[in-house]
mmCIF file of C-alpha atoms in Angstrom:
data_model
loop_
_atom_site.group_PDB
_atom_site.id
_atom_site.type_symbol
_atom_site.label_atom_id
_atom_site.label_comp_id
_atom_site.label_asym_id
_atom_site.label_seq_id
_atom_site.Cartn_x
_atom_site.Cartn_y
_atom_site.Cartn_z
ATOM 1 C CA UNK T 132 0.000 0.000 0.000
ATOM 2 C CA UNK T 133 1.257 3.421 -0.995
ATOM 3 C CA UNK T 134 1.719 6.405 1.574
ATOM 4 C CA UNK T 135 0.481 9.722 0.475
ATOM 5 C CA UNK T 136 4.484 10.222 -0.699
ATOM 6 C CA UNK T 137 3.765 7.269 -3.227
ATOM 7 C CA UNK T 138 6.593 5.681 -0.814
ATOM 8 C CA UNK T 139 5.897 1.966 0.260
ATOM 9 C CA UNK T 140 5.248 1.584 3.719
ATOM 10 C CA UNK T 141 7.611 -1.016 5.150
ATOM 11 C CA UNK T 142 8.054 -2.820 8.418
ATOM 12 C CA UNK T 143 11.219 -4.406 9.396
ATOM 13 C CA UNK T 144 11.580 -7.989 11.152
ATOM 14 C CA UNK T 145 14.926 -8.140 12.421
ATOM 15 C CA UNK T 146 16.123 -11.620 12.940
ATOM 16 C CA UNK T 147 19.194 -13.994 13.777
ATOM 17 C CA UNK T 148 20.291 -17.279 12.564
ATOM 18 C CA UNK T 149 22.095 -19.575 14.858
ATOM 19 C CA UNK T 150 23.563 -22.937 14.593
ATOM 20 C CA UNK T 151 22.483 -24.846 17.735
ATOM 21 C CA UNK T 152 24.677 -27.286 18.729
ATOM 22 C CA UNK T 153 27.964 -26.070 17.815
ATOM 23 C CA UNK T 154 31.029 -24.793 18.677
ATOM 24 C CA UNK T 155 31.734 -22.621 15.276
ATOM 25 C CA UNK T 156 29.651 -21.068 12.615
ATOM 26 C CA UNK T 157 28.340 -22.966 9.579
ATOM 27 C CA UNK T 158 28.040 -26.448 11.801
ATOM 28 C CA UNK T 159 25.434 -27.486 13.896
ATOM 29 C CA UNK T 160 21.587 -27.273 13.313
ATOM 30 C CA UNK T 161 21.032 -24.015 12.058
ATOM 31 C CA UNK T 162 17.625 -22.354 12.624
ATOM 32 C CA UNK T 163 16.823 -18.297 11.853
ATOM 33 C CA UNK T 164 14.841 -16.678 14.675
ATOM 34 C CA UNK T 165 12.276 -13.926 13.947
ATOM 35 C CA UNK T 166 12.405 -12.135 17.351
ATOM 36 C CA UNK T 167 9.682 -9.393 17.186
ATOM 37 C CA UNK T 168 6.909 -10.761 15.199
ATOM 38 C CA UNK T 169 3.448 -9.336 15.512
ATOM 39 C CA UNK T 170 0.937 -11.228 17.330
ATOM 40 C CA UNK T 171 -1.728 -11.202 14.731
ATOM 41 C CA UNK T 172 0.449 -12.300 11.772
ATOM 42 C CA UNK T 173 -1.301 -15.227 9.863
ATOM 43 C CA UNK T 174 -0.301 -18.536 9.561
ATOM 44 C CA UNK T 175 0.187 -18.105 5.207
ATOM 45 C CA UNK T 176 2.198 -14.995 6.102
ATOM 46 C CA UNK T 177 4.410 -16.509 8.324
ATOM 47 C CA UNK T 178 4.715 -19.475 6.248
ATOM 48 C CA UNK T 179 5.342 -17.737 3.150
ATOM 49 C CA UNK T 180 8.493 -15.986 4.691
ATOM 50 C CA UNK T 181 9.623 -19.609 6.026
ATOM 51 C CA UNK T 182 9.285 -20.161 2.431
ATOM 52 C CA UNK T 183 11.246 -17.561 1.440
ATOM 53 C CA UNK T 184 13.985 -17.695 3.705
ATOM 54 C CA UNK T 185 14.667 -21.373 2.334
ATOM 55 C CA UNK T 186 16.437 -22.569 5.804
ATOM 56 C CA UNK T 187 15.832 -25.970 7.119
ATOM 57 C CA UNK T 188 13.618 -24.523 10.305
ATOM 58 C CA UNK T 189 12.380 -20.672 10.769
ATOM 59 C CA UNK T 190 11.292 -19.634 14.361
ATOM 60 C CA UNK T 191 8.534 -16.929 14.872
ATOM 61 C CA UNK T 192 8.596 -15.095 18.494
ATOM 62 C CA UNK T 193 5.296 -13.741 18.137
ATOM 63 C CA UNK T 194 4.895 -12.629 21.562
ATOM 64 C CA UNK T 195 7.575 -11.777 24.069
ATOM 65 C CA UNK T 196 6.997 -8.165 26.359
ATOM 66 C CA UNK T 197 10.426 -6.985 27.395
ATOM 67 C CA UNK T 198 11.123 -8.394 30.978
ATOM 68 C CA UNK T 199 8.402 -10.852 30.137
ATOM 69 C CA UNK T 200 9.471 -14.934 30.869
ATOM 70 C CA UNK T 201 6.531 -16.117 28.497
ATOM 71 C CA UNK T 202 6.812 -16.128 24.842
ATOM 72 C CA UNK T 203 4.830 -17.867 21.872
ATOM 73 C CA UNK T 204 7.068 -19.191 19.562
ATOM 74 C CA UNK T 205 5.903 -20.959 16.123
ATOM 75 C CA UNK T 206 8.300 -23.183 13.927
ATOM 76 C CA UNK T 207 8.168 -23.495 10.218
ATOM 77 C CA UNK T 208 10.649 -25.342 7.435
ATOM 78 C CA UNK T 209 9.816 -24.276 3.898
ATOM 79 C CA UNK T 210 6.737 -26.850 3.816
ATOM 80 C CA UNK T 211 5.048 -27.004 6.870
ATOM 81 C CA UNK T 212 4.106 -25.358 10.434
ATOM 82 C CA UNK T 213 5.465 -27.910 12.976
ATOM 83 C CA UNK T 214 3.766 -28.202 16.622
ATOM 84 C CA UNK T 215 6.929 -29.076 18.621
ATOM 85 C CA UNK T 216 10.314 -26.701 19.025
ATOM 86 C CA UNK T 217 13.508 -29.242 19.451
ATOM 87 C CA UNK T 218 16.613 -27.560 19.264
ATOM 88 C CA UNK T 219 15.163 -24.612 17.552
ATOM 89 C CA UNK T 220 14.092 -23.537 21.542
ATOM 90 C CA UNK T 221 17.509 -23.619 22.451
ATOM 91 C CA UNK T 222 18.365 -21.058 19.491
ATOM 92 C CA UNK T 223 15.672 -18.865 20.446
ATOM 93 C CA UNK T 224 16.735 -18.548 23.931
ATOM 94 C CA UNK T 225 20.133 -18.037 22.500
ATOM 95 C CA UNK T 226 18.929 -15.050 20.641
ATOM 96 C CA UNK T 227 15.903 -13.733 22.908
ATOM 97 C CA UNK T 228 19.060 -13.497 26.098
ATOM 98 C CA UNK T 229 21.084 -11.505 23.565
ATOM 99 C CA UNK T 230 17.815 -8.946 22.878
ATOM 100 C CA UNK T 231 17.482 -8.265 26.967
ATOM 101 C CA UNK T 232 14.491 -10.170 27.053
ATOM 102 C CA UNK T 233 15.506 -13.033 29.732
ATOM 103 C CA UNK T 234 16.281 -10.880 32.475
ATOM 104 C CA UNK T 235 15.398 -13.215 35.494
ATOM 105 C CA UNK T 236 17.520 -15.830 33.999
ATOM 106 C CA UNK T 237 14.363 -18.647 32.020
ATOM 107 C CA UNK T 238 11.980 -18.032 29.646
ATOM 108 C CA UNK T 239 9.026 -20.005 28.605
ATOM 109 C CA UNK T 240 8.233 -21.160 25.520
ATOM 110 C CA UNK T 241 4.966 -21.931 23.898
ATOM 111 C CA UNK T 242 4.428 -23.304 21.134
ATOM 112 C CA UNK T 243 1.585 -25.332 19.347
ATOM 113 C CA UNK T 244 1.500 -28.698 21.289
ATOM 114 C CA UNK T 245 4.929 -28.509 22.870
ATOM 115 C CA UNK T 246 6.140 -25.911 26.114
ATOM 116 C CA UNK T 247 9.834 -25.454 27.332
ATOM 117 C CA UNK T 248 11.365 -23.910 29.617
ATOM 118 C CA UNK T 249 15.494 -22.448 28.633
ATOM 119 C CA UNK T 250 18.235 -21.334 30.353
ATOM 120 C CA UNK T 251 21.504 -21.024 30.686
ATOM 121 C CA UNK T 252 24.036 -22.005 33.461
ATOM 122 C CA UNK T 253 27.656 -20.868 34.381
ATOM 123 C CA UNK T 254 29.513 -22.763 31.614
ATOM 124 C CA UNK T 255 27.211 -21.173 28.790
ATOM 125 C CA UNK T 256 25.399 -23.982 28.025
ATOM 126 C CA UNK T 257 21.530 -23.264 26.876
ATOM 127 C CA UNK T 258 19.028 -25.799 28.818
ATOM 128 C CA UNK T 259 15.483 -27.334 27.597
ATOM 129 C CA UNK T 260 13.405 -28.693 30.139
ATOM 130 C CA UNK T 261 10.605 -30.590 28.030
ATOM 131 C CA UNK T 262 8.329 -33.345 29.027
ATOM 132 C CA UNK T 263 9.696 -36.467 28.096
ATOM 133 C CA UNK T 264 8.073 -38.835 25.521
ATOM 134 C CA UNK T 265 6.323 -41.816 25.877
ATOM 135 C CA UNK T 266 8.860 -44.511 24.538
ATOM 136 C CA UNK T 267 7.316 -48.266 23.895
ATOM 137 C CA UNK T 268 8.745 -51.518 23.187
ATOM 138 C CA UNK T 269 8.734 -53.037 19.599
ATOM 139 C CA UNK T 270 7.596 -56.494 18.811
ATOM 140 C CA UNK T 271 10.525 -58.555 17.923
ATOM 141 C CA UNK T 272 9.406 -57.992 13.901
ATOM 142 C CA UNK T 273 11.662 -55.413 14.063
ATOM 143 C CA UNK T 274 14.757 -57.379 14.592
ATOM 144 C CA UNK T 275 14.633 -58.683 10.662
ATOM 145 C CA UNK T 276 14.130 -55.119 9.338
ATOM 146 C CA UNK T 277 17.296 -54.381 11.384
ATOM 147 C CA UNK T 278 19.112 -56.985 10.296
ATOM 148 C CA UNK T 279 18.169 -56.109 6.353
ATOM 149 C CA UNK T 280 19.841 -52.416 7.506
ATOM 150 C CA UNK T 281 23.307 -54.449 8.604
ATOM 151 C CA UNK T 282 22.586 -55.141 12.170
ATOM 152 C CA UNK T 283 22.708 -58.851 12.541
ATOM 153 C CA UNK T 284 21.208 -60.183 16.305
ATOM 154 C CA UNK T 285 24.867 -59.787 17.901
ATOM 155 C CA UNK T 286 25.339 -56.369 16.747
ATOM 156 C CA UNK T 287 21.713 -54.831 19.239
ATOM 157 C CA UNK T 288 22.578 -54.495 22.550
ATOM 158 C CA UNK T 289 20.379 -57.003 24.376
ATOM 159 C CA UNK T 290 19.800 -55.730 27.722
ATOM 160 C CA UNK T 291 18.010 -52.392 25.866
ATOM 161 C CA UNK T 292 15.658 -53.758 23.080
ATOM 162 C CA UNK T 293 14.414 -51.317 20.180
ATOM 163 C CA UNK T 294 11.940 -49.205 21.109
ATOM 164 C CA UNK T 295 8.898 -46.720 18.949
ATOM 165 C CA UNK T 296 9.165 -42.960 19.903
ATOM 166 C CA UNK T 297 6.187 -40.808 19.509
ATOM 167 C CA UNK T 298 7.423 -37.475 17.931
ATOM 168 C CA UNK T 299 6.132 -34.866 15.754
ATOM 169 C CA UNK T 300 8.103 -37.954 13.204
ATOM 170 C CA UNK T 301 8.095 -40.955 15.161
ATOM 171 C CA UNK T 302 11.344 -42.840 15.084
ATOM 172 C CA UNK T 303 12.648 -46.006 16.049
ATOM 173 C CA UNK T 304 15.458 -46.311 18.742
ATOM 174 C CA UNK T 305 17.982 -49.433 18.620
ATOM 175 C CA UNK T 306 20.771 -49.380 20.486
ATOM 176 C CA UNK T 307 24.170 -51.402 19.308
ATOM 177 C CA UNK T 308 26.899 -52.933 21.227
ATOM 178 C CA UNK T 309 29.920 -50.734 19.806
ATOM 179 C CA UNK T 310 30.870 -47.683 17.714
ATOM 180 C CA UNK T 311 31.582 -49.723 15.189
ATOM 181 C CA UNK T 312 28.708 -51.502 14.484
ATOM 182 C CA UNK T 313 27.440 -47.438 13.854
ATOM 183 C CA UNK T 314 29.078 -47.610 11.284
ATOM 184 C CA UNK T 315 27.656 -51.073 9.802
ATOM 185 C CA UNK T 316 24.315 -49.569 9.281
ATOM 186 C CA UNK T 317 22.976 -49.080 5.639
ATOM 187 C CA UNK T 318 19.192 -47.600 5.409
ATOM 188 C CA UNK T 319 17.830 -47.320 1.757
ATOM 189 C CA UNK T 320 14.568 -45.837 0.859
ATOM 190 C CA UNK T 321 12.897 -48.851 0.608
ATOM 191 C CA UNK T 322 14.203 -49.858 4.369
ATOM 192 C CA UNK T 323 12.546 -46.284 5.305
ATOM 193 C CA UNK T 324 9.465 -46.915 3.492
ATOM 194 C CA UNK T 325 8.841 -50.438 5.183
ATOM 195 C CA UNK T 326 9.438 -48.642 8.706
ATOM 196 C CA UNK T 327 6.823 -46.284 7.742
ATOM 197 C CA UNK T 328 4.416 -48.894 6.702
ATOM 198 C CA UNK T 329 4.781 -51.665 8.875
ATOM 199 C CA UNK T 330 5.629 -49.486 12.307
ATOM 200 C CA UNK T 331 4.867 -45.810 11.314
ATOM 201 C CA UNK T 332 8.164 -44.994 11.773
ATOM 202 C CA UNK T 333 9.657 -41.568 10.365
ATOM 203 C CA UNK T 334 13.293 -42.471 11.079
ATOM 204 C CA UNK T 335 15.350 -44.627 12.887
ATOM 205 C CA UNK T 336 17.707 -43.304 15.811
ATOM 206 C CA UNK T 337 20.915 -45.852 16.617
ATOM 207 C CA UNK T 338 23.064 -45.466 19.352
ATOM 208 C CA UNK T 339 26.107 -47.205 20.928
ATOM 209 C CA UNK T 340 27.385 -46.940 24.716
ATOM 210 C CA UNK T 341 31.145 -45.180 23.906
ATOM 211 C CA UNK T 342 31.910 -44.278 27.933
ATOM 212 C CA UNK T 343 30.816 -43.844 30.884
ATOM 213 C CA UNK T 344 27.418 -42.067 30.190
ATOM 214 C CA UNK T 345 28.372 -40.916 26.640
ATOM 215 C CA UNK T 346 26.655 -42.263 23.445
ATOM 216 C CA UNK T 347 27.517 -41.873 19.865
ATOM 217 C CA UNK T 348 24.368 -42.024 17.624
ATOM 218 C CA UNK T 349 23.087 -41.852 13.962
ATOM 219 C CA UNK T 350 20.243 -41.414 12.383
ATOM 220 C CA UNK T 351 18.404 -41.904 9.599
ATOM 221 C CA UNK T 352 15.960 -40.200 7.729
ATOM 222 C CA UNK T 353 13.881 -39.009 4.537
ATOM 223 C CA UNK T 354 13.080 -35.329 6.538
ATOM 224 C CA UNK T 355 16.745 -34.679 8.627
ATOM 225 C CA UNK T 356 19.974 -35.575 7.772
ATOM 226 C CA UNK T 357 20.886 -35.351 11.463
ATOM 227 C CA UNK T 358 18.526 -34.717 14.531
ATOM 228 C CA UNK T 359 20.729 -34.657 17.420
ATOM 229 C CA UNK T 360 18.011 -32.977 19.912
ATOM 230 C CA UNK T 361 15.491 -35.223 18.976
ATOM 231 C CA UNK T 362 18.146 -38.466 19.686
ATOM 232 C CA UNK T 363 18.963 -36.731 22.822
ATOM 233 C CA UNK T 364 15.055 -36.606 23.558
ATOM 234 C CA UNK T 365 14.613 -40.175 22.519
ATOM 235 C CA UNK T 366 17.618 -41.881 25.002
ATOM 236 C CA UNK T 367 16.588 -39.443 27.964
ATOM 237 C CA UNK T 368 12.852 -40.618 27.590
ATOM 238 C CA UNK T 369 13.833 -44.428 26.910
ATOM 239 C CA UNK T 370 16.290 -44.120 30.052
ATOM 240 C CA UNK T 371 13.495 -42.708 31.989
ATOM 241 C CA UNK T 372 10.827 -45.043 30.951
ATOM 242 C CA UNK T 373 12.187 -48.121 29.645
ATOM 243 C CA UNK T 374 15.108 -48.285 31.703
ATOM 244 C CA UNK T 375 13.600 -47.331 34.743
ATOM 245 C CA UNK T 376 16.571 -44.492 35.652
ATOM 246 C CA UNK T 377 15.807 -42.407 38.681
ATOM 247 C CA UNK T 378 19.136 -41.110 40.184
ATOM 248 C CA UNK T 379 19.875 -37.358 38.708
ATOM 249 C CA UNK T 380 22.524 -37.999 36.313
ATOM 250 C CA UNK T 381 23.963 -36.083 33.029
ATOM 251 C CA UNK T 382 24.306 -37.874 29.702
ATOM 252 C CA UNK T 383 26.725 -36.983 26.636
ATOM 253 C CA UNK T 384 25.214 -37.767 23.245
ATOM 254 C CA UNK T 385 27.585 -36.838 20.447
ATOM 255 C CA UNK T 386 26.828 -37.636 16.449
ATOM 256 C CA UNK T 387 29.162 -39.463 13.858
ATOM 257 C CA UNK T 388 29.068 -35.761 12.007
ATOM 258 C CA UNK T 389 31.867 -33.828 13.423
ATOM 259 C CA UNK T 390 29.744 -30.960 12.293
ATOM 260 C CA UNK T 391 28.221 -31.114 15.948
ATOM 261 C CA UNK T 392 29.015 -30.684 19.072
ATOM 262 C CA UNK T 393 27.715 -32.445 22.157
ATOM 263 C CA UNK T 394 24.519 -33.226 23.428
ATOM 264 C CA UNK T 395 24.033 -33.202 26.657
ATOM 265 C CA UNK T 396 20.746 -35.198 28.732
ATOM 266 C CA UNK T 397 19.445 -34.404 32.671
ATOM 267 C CA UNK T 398 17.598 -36.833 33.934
ATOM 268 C CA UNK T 399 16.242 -36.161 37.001
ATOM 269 C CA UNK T 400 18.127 -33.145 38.354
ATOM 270 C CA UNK T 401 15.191 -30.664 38.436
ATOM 271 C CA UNK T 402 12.130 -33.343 40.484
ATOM 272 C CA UNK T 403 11.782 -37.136 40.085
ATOM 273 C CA UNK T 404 10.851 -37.695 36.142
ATOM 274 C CA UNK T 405 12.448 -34.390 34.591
ATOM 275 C CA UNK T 406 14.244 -34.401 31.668
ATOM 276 C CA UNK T 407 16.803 -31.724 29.907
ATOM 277 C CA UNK T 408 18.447 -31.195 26.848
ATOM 278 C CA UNK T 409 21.603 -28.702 26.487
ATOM 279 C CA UNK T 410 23.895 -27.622 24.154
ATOM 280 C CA UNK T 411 26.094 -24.847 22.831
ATOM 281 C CA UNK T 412 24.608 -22.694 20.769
ATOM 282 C CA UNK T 413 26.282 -19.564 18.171
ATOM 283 C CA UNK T 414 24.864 -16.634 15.621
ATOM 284 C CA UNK T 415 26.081 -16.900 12.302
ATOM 285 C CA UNK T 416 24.110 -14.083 10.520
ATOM 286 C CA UNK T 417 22.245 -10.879 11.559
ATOM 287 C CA UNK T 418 19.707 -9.112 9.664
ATOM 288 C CA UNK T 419 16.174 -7.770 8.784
ATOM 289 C CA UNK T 420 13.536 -8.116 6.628
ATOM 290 C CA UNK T 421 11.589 -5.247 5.254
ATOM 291 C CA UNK T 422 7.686 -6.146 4.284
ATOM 292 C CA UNK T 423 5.771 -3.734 2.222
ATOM 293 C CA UNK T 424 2.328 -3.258 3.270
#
């Protein structure tokens, strides 16, 4: 719409993109954060900018008063809204601290079907605290798909059977008896396509025990190349649920992608039952985008 100077009449949406999980620019997860988004902005706007920005995940903070510790946040890639943050809560935290607006230390974050709660400790890592998901067992079917994918019976770690996670993709978790049977695994389309028919499975997480509460994982997908938040979801909740863990303790999850830095899992630390992701997280690129009304 034209002003009566036949001038557009623009608005600017500053924002940041971060790579979560990661120690330098360019690696990591990245995900751009829209940090002062009007509250009435539709869904096809807001999708049509994810569009345009053409990164894998775009983060809307459409609702965050200065000084406030509640925000709504909503998270689009270039296709879809999705109703759960991941590690796109940890950037936003990242990037909300940096604008003044986390003055008492947390901040809340609401999204869709999913709220977290971020902060950050002395050593600069950024904290999730989410509700953990409801793992379940898999019937032993499962053990022949894995074995078409390279991991024969004495590869799978027997005392912690493969498991179906519930997640805005649900996934399979199998854990393995060594790093190097990580490396064993081969997953085609077809072996994804099966997974989605016969267990609606989106993905498959593997992990192996590499020290004293540190895992190595991979995973496998159609949607991500690499999810590390959402593997670091999927152990805490199977070590919670499935593996009945109740002492505090503090995890290391770490990908075969040296693009990544470490994942780190609380279990237990904040009340019986809690579970937290953390990570490192740095900006990459600063800017604005002007919208002509």
């Amino acid at each position: 719409m034209l002003n009566e100077g036949n001038r557009v009449n623009t608005e600017q949406w500053p924002f940041v993109q971060v790579d979560v999980f990661a120690h330098e620019v360019w690696q990591g997860n990245p995900v751009t954060v829209f940090y002062d988004v009007p509250a009435q902005m539709e869904k096809e706007a807001l999708q049509a900018l994810a569009r345009e920005m053409h990164g894998p995940e775009t983060l809307f903070v459409t609702e965050c008063s200065d000084g406030s510790r509640v925000c709504l946040a909503r998270l689009f890639t270039p296709e879809r809204e999705l109703s759960s943050l991941g590690h796109a809560a940890l950037g936003a935290y990242y990037v909300l601290q940096q604008q003044g607006k986390t003055q008492e230390g947390s901040i809340h974050l609401a999204a869709a079907k999913e709220s977290v709660v971020c902060h950050e400790d002395d050593q600069q890592w950024i904290w999730m605290a989410t509700a953990p998901l409801m793992v379940k067992g898999l019937a032993t079917a499962v053990g022949e798909w894995l074995n078409q994918c390279g991991l024969g019976h004495t590869a799978i770690n027997g005392m912690m059977p493969p498991a179906w996670v519930p997640s805005e993709l649900p996934q399979i978790l199998v854990f393995v008896n060594s790093v190097q049977d990580l490396a064993k695994i081969h997953v085609s389309r077809e072996h994804l396509l099966t997974m989605d028919q016969e267990w609606g499975a989106k993905g498959l997480y593997a992990l192996a025990l590499s020290g004293a509460g540190a895992f190595t994982a991979r995973y496998f997908s159609e949607h991500y190349l690499v999810a590390p938040a959402a593997a670091a979801m999927a152990l805490g909740s199977y070590l919670l649920y499935c593996a009945g863990e109740t002492q505090a303790r503090r995890f290391v999850v770490t990908t075969t992608d040296e693009r990544f830095s470490e994942v780190h899992v609380r279990l237990n630390t904040q009340r019986p039952g809690s579970l937290e992701i953390g990570g490192h997280v740095v900006a990459s690129v600063r800017g604005a985008v002007s919208l002509g009304r």
